[in-house]
Short mmCIF file of C-alpha atoms and ligand atoms in Angstrom, two decimals:
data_model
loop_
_atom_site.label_atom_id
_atom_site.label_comp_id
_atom_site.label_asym_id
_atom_site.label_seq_id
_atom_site.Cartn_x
_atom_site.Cartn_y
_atom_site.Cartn_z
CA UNK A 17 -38.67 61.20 -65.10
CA UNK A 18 -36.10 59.29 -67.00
CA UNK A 19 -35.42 55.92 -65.66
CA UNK A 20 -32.85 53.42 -66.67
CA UNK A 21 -33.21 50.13 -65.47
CA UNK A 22 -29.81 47.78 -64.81
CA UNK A 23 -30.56 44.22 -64.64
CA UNK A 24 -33.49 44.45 -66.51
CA UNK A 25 -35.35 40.82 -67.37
CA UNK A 26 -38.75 40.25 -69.16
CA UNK A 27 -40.98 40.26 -65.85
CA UNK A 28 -39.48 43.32 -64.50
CA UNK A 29 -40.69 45.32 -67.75
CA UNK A 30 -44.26 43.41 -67.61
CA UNK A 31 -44.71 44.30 -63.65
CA UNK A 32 -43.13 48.00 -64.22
CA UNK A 33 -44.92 48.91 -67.35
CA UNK A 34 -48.04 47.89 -65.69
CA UNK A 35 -47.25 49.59 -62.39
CA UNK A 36 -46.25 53.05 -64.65
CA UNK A 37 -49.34 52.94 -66.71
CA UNK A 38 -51.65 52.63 -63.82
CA UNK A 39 -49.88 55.18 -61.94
CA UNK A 40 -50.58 57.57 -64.83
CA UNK A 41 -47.01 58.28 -64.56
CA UNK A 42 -45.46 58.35 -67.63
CA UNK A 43 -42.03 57.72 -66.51
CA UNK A 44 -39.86 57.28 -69.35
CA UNK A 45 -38.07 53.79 -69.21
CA UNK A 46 -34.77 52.45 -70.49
CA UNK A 47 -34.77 48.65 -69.75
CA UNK A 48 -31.05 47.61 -69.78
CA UNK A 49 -30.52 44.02 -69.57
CA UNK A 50 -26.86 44.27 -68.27
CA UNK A 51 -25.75 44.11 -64.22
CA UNK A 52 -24.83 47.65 -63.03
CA UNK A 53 -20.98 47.53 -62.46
CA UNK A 54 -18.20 50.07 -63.59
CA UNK A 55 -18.54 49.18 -66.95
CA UNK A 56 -22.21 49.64 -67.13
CA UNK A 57 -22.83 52.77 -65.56
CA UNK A 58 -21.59 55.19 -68.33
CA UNK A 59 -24.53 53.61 -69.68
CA UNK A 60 -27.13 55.93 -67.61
CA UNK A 61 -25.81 59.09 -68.03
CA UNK A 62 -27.94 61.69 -68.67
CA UNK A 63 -30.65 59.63 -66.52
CA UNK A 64 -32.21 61.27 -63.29
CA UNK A 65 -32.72 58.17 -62.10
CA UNK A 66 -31.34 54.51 -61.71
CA UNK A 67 -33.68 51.41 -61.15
CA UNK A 68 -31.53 48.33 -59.59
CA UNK A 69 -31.82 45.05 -58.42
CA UNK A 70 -30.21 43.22 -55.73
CA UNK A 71 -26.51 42.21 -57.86
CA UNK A 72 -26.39 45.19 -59.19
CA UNK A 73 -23.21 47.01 -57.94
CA UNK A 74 -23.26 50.16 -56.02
CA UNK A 75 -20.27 51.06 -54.46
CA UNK A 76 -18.37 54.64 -54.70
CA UNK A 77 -16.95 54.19 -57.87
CA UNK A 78 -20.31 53.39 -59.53
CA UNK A 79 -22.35 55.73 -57.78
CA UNK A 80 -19.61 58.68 -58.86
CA UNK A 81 -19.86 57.58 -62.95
CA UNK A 82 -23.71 57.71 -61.89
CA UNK A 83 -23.34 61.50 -59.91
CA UNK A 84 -20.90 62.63 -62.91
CA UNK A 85 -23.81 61.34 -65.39
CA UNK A 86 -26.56 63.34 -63.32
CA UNK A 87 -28.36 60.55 -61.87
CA UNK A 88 -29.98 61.58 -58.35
CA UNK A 89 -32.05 58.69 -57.72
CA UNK A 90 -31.16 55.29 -57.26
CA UNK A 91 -34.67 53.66 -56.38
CA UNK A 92 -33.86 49.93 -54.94
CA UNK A 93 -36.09 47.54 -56.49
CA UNK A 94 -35.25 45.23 -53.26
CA UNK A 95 -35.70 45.68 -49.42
CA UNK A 96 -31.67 44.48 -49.12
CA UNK A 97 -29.65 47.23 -49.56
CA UNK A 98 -25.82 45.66 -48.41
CA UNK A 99 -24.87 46.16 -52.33
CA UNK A 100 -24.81 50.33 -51.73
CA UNK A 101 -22.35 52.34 -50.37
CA UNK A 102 -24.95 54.58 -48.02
CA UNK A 103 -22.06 57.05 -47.00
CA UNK A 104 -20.70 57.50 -50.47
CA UNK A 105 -24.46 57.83 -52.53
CA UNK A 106 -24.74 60.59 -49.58
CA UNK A 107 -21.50 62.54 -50.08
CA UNK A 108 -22.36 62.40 -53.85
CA UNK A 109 -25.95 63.54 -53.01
CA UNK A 110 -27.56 60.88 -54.89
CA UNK A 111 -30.73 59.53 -52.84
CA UNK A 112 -31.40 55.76 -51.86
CA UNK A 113 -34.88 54.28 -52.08
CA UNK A 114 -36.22 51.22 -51.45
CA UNK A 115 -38.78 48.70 -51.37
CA UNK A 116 -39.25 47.27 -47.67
CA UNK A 117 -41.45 44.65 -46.99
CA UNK A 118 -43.14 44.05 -50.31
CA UNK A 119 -44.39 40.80 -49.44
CA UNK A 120 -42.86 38.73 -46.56
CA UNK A 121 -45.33 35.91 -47.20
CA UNK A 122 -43.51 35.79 -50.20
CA UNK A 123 -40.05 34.89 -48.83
CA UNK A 124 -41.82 33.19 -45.66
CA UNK A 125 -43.41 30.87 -47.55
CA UNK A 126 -40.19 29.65 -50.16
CA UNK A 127 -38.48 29.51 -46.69
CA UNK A 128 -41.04 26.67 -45.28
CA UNK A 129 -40.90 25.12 -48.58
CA UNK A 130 -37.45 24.72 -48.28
CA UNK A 131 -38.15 23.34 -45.14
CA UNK A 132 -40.58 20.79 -45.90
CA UNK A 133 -38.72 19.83 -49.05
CA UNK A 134 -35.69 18.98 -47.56
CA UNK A 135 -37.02 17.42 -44.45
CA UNK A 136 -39.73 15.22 -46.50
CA UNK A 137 -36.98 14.70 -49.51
CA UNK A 138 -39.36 15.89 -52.29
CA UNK A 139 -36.33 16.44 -54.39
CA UNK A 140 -35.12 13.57 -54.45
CA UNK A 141 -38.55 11.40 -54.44
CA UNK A 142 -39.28 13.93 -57.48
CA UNK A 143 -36.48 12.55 -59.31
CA UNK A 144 -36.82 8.75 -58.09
CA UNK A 145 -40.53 8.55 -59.41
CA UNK A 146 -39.67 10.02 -62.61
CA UNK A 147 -37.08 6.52 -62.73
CA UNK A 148 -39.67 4.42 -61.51
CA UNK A 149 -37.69 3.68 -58.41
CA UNK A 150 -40.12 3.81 -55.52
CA UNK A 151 -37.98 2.82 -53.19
CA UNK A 152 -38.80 4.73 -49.33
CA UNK A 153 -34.88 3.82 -47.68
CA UNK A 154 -32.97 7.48 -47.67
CA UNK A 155 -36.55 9.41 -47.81
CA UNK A 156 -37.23 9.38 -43.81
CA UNK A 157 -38.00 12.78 -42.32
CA UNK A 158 -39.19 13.97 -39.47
CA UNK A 159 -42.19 15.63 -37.55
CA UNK A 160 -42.10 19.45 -37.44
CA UNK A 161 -44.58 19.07 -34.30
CA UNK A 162 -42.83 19.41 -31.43
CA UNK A 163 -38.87 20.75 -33.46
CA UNK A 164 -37.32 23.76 -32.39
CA UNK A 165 -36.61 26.43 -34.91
CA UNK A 166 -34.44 29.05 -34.14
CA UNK A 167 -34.88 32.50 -36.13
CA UNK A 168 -32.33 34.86 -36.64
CA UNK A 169 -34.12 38.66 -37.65
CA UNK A 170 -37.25 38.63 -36.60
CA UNK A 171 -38.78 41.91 -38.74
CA UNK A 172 -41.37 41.50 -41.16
CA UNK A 173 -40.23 38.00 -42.82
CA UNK A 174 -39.25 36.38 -39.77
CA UNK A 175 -42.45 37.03 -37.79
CA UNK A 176 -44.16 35.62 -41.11
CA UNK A 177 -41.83 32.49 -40.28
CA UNK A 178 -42.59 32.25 -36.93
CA UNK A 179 -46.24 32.82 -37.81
CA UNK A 180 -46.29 29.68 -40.13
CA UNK A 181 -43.79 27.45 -38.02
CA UNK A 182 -46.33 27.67 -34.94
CA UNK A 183 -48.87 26.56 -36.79
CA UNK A 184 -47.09 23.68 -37.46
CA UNK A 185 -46.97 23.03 -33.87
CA UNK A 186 -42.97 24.26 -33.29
CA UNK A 187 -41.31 25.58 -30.59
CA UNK A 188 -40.15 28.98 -31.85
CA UNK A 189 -37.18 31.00 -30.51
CA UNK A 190 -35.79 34.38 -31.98
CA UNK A 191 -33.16 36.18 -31.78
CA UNK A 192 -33.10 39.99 -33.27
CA UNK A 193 -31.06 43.67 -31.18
CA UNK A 194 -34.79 44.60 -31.42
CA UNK A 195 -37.55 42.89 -30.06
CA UNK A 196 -40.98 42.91 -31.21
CA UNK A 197 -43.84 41.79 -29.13
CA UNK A 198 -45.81 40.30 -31.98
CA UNK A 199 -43.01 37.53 -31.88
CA UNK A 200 -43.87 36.75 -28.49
CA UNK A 201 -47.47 37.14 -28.79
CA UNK A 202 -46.92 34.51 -31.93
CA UNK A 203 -45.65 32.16 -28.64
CA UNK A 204 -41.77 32.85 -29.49
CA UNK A 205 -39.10 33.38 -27.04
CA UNK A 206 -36.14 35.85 -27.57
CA UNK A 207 -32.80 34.19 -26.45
CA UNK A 208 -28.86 35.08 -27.33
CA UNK A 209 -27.61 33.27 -30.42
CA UNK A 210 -25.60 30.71 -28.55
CA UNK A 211 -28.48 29.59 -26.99
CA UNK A 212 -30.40 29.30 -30.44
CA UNK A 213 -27.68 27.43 -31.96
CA UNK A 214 -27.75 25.05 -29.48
CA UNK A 215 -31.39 24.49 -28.62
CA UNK A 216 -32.85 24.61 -32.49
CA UNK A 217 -33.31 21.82 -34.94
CA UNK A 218 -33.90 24.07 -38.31
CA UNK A 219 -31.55 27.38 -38.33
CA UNK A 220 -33.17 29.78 -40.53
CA UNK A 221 -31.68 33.31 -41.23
CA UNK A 222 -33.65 36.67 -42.15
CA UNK A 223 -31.65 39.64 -40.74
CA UNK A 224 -29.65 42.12 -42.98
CA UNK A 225 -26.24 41.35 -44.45
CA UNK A 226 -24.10 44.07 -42.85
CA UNK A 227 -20.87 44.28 -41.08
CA UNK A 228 -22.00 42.95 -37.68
CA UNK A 229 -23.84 39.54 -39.81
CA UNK A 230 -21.66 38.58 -42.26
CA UNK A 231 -20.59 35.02 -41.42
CA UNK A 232 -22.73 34.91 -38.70
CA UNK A 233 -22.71 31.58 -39.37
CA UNK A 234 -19.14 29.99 -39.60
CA UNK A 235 -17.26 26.95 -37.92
CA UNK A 236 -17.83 27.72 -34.53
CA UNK A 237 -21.69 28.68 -34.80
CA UNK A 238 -21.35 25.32 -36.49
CA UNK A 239 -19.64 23.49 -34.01
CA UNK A 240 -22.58 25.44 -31.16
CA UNK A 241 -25.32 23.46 -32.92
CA UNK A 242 -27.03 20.45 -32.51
CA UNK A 243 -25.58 17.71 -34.44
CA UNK A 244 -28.05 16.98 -37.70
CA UNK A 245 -29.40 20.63 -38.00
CA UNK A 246 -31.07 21.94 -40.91
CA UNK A 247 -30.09 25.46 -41.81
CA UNK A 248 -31.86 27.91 -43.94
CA UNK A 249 -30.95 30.98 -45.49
CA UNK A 250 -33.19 32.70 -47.65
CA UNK A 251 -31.33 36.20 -46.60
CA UNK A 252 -28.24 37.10 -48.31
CA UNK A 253 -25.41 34.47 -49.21
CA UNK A 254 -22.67 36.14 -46.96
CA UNK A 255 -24.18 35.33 -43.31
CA UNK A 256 -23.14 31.78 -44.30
CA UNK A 257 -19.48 30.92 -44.22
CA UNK A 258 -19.90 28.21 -47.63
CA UNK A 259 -16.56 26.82 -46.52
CA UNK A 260 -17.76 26.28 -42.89
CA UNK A 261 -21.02 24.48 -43.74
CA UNK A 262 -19.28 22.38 -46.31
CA UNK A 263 -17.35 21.19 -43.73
CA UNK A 264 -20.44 21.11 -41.52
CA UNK A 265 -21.94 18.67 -43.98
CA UNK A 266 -19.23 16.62 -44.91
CA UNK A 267 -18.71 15.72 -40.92
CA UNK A 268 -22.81 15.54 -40.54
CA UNK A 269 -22.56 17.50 -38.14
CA UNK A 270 -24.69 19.56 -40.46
CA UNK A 271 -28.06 17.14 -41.38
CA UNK A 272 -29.69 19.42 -43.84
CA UNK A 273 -29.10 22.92 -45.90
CA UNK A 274 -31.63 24.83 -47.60
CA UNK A 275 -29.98 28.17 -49.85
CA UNK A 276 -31.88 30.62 -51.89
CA UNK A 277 -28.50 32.50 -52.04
CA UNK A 278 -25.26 32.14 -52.19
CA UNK A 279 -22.52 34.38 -51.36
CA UNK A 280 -21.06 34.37 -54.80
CA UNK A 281 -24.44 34.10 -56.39
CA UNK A 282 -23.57 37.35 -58.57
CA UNK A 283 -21.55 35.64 -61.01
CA UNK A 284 -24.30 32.54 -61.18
CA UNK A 285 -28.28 33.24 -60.42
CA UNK A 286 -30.59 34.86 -62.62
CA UNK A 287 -28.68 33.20 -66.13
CA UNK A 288 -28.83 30.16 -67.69
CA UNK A 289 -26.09 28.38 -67.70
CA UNK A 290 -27.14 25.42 -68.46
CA UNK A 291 -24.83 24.73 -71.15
CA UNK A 292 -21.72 26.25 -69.60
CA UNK A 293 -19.06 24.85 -67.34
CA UNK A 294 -19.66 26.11 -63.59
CA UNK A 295 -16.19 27.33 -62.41
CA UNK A 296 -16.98 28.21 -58.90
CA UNK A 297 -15.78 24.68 -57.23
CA UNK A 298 -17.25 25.71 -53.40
CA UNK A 299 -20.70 26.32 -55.25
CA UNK A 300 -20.42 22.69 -57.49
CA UNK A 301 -19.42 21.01 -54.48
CA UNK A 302 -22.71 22.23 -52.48
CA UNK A 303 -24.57 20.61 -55.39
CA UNK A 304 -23.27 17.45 -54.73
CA UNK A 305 -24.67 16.77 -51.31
CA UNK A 306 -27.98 14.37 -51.72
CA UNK A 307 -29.37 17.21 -48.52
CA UNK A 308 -28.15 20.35 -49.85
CA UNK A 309 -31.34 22.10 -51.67
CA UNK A 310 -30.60 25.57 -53.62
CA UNK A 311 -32.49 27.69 -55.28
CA UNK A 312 -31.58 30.87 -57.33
CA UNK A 313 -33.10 33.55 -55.23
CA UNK A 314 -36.22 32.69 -56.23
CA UNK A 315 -38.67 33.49 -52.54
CA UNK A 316 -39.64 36.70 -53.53
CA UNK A 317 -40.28 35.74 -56.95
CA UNK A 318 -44.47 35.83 -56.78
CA UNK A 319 -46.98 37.37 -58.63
CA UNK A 320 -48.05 39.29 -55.30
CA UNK A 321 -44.71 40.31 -54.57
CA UNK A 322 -43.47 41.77 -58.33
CA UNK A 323 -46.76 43.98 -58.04
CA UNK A 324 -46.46 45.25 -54.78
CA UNK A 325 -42.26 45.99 -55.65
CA UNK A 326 -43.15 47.51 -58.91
CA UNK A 327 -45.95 49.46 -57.39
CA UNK A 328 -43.96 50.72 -54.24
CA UNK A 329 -40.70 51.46 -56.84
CA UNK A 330 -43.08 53.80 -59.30
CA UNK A 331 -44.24 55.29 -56.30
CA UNK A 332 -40.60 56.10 -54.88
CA UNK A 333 -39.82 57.35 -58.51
CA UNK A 334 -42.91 59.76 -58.68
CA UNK A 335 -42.66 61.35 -55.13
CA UNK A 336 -39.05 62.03 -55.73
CA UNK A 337 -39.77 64.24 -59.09
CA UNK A 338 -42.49 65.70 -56.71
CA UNK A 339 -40.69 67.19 -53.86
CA UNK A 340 -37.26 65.11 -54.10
CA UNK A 341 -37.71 62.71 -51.02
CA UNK A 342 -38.88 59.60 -52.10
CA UNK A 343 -41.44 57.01 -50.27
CA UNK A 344 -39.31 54.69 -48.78
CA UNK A 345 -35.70 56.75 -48.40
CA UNK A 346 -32.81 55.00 -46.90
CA UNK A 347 -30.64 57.24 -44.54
CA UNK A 348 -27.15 56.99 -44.08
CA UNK A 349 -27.86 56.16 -40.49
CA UNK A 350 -29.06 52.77 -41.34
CA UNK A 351 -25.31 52.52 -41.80
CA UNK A 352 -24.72 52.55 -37.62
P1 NAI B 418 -36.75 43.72 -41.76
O1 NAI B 418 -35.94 44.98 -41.76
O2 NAI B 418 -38.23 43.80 -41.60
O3 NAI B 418 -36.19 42.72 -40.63
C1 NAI B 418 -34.84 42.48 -40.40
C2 NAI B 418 -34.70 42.19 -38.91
O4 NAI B 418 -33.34 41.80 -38.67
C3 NAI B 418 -34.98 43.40 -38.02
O5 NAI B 418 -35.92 43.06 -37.01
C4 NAI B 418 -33.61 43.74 -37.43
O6 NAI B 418 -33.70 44.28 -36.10
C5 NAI B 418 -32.97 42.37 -37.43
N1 NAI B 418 -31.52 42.42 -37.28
C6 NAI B 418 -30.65 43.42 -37.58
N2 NAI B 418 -29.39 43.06 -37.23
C7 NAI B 418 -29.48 41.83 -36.68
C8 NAI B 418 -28.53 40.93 -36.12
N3 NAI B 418 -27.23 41.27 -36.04
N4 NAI B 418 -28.95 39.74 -35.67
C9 NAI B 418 -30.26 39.40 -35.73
N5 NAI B 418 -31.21 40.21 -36.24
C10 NAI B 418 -30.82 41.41 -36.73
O7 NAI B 418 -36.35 42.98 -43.13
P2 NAI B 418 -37.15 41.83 -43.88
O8 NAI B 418 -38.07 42.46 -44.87
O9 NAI B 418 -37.70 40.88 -42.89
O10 NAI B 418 -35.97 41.15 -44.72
C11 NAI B 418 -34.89 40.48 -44.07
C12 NAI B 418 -33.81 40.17 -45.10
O11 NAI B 418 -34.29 39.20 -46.03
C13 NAI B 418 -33.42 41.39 -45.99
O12 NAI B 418 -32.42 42.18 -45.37
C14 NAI B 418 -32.93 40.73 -47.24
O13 NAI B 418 -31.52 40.59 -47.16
C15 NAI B 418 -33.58 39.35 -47.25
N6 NAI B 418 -34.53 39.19 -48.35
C16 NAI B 418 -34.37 38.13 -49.22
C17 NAI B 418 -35.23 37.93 -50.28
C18 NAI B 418 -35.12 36.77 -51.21
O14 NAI B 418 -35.75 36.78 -52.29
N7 NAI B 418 -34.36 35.73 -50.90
C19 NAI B 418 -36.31 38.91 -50.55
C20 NAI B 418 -36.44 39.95 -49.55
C21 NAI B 418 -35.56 40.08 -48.51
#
């Protein structure tokens, strides 16, 4: 089948050209470096199928230039799907694929490093070292032994989490619409978020951006928590309210935040722009806190995890030209 491929960088053709030729496949590939958008998606017509990432945009208006081109396939390379219009790629009768749980250890374990980083200040003893300044005052942390960390989602990443954060020796509390009973056979307890918030000393978020979670965390989740909590989010950018945790932080009522996105990430991860001016001020201003640690959605980015995506996204691909229901479909009721 004939397979362009929006967003395309140089380990996504390494992991999918490997993943193709093993599979015997012979898909043919067109690696397109630019984000899917509008403006980009003339540039698949006559392809049967569409391979995007998680910026990629794929709301009606793209997925019609996409129908009008012939595509019929648009095969996630991603478990998060919030950047597709479900109803619309139906009504167009395109079909959604995905790539669920490729590797939650993957996304677990940048979370915890997050974790440790900020609470044992590697970032900044990194950079102090380097000066020769090995100076301790600013560097104190804390012991996770004992801490509370509340986890928001608990499917395959956040049982991974939870996994990992009681072997530390934590206190572990959850809170997900479904609950699953290895979570409580881990030792966690489900409770309502406003119980969470107010019992946990890290925050960490792993649920799926949709209409119900965006800014699940805003001013008065804020306000709910203890005072000098550390909140991850290694889920999508838009459960955090940026404006609300800046003001979190610059109060300290916020003590530590740990991003792997960002809700305007689109226009800034996956580039360098290290020589350019960065003109989103909300995003410059997070940089500026000495406890603030970002990185550019970066915790699924292992070795492990590239294979297993490529793998499960060839695999998608090939039982769709066989009897045109992929592997892992996503239905429009995922949409309720
Ligand atoms: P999953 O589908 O296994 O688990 C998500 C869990 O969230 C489910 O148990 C679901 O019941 C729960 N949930 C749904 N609505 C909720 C709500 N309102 N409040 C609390 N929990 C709710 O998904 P998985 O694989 O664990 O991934 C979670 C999210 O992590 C993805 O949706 C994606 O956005 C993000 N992700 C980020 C990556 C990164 O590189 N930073 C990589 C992979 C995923």
């Amino acid at each position: 089948m004939k397979v362009a491929i929006f967003s395309t960088k140089p380990y996504d053709r390494t992991f999918l050209t490997a993943a193709n030729d093993a599979a015997l496949n012979r898909h043919e590939f067109l690696f397109l470096e630019p984000r899917l958008s509008r403006d980009t998606a003339p540039l698949a017509r006559g392809f049967m199928a569409v391979c995007a990432f998680v910026n990629d945009m794929l709301d009606r208006p793209v997925l019609e230039i996409l129908a009008a081109g012939g595509t019929k396939l648009v095969a996630l390379r991603c478990a998060g799907f919030n950047n597709v219009d479900l109803a619309a790629a139906h009504e167009l009768g395109i079909t959604v694929a995905r790539v669920p749980g490729y590797s939650p250890e993957a996304v677990a374990e940048h979370t915890v490093a997050l974790i440790l980083s900020l609470n044992r200040n590697v970032h900044r003893a990194y950079a102090r070292v380097r000066e020769g300044n090995f100076a301790l005052d600013g560097l104190l942390g804390f012991d996770l032994k004992g801490r509370t960390v509340g986890i928001v989602g608990t499917g395959s990443i956040g049982i991974c989490v939870a996994r990992i954060m009681s072997g530390f020796g934590c206190r572990v509390l959850g809170f997900d619409p479904r609950q699953d009973t290895e979570f409580i056979r881990l030792g966690g307890r489900y409770v309502d978020l406003d119980e969470l918030w107010r019992q946990s000393d890290i925050v960490t978020l792993h649920c799926p951006l949709n209409p119900q979670t965006r800014h699940l965390i805003d001013a008065a989740a804020i306000r709910a928590m203890k005072t000098g909590v550390m909140i991850i989010n290694t889920g999508r950018g838009a459960l955090v309210e940026t404006r609300a945790l800046i003001r979190g932080l610059k109060s300290g009522k916020v003590g530590y935040v740990g991003l792997d996105v960002y809700e305007e990430e689109s226009d800034l991860f996956f580039e360098n722009l290290s020589e350019q001016i960065i003109q989103d001020d909300i995003f410059a201003r997070l940089l500026t806190f000495p406890n603030v640690l970002i990185t550019g959605h970066q915790a699924f980015f292992t070795q492990d995890a590239l294979t297993a995506i490529a793998e499960t996204t060839i695999e998608n691909i090939s039982q769709f030209e066989l009897d045109g229901r992929p592997a892992h479909p996503l239905s429009v009721e995922l949409l309720a």
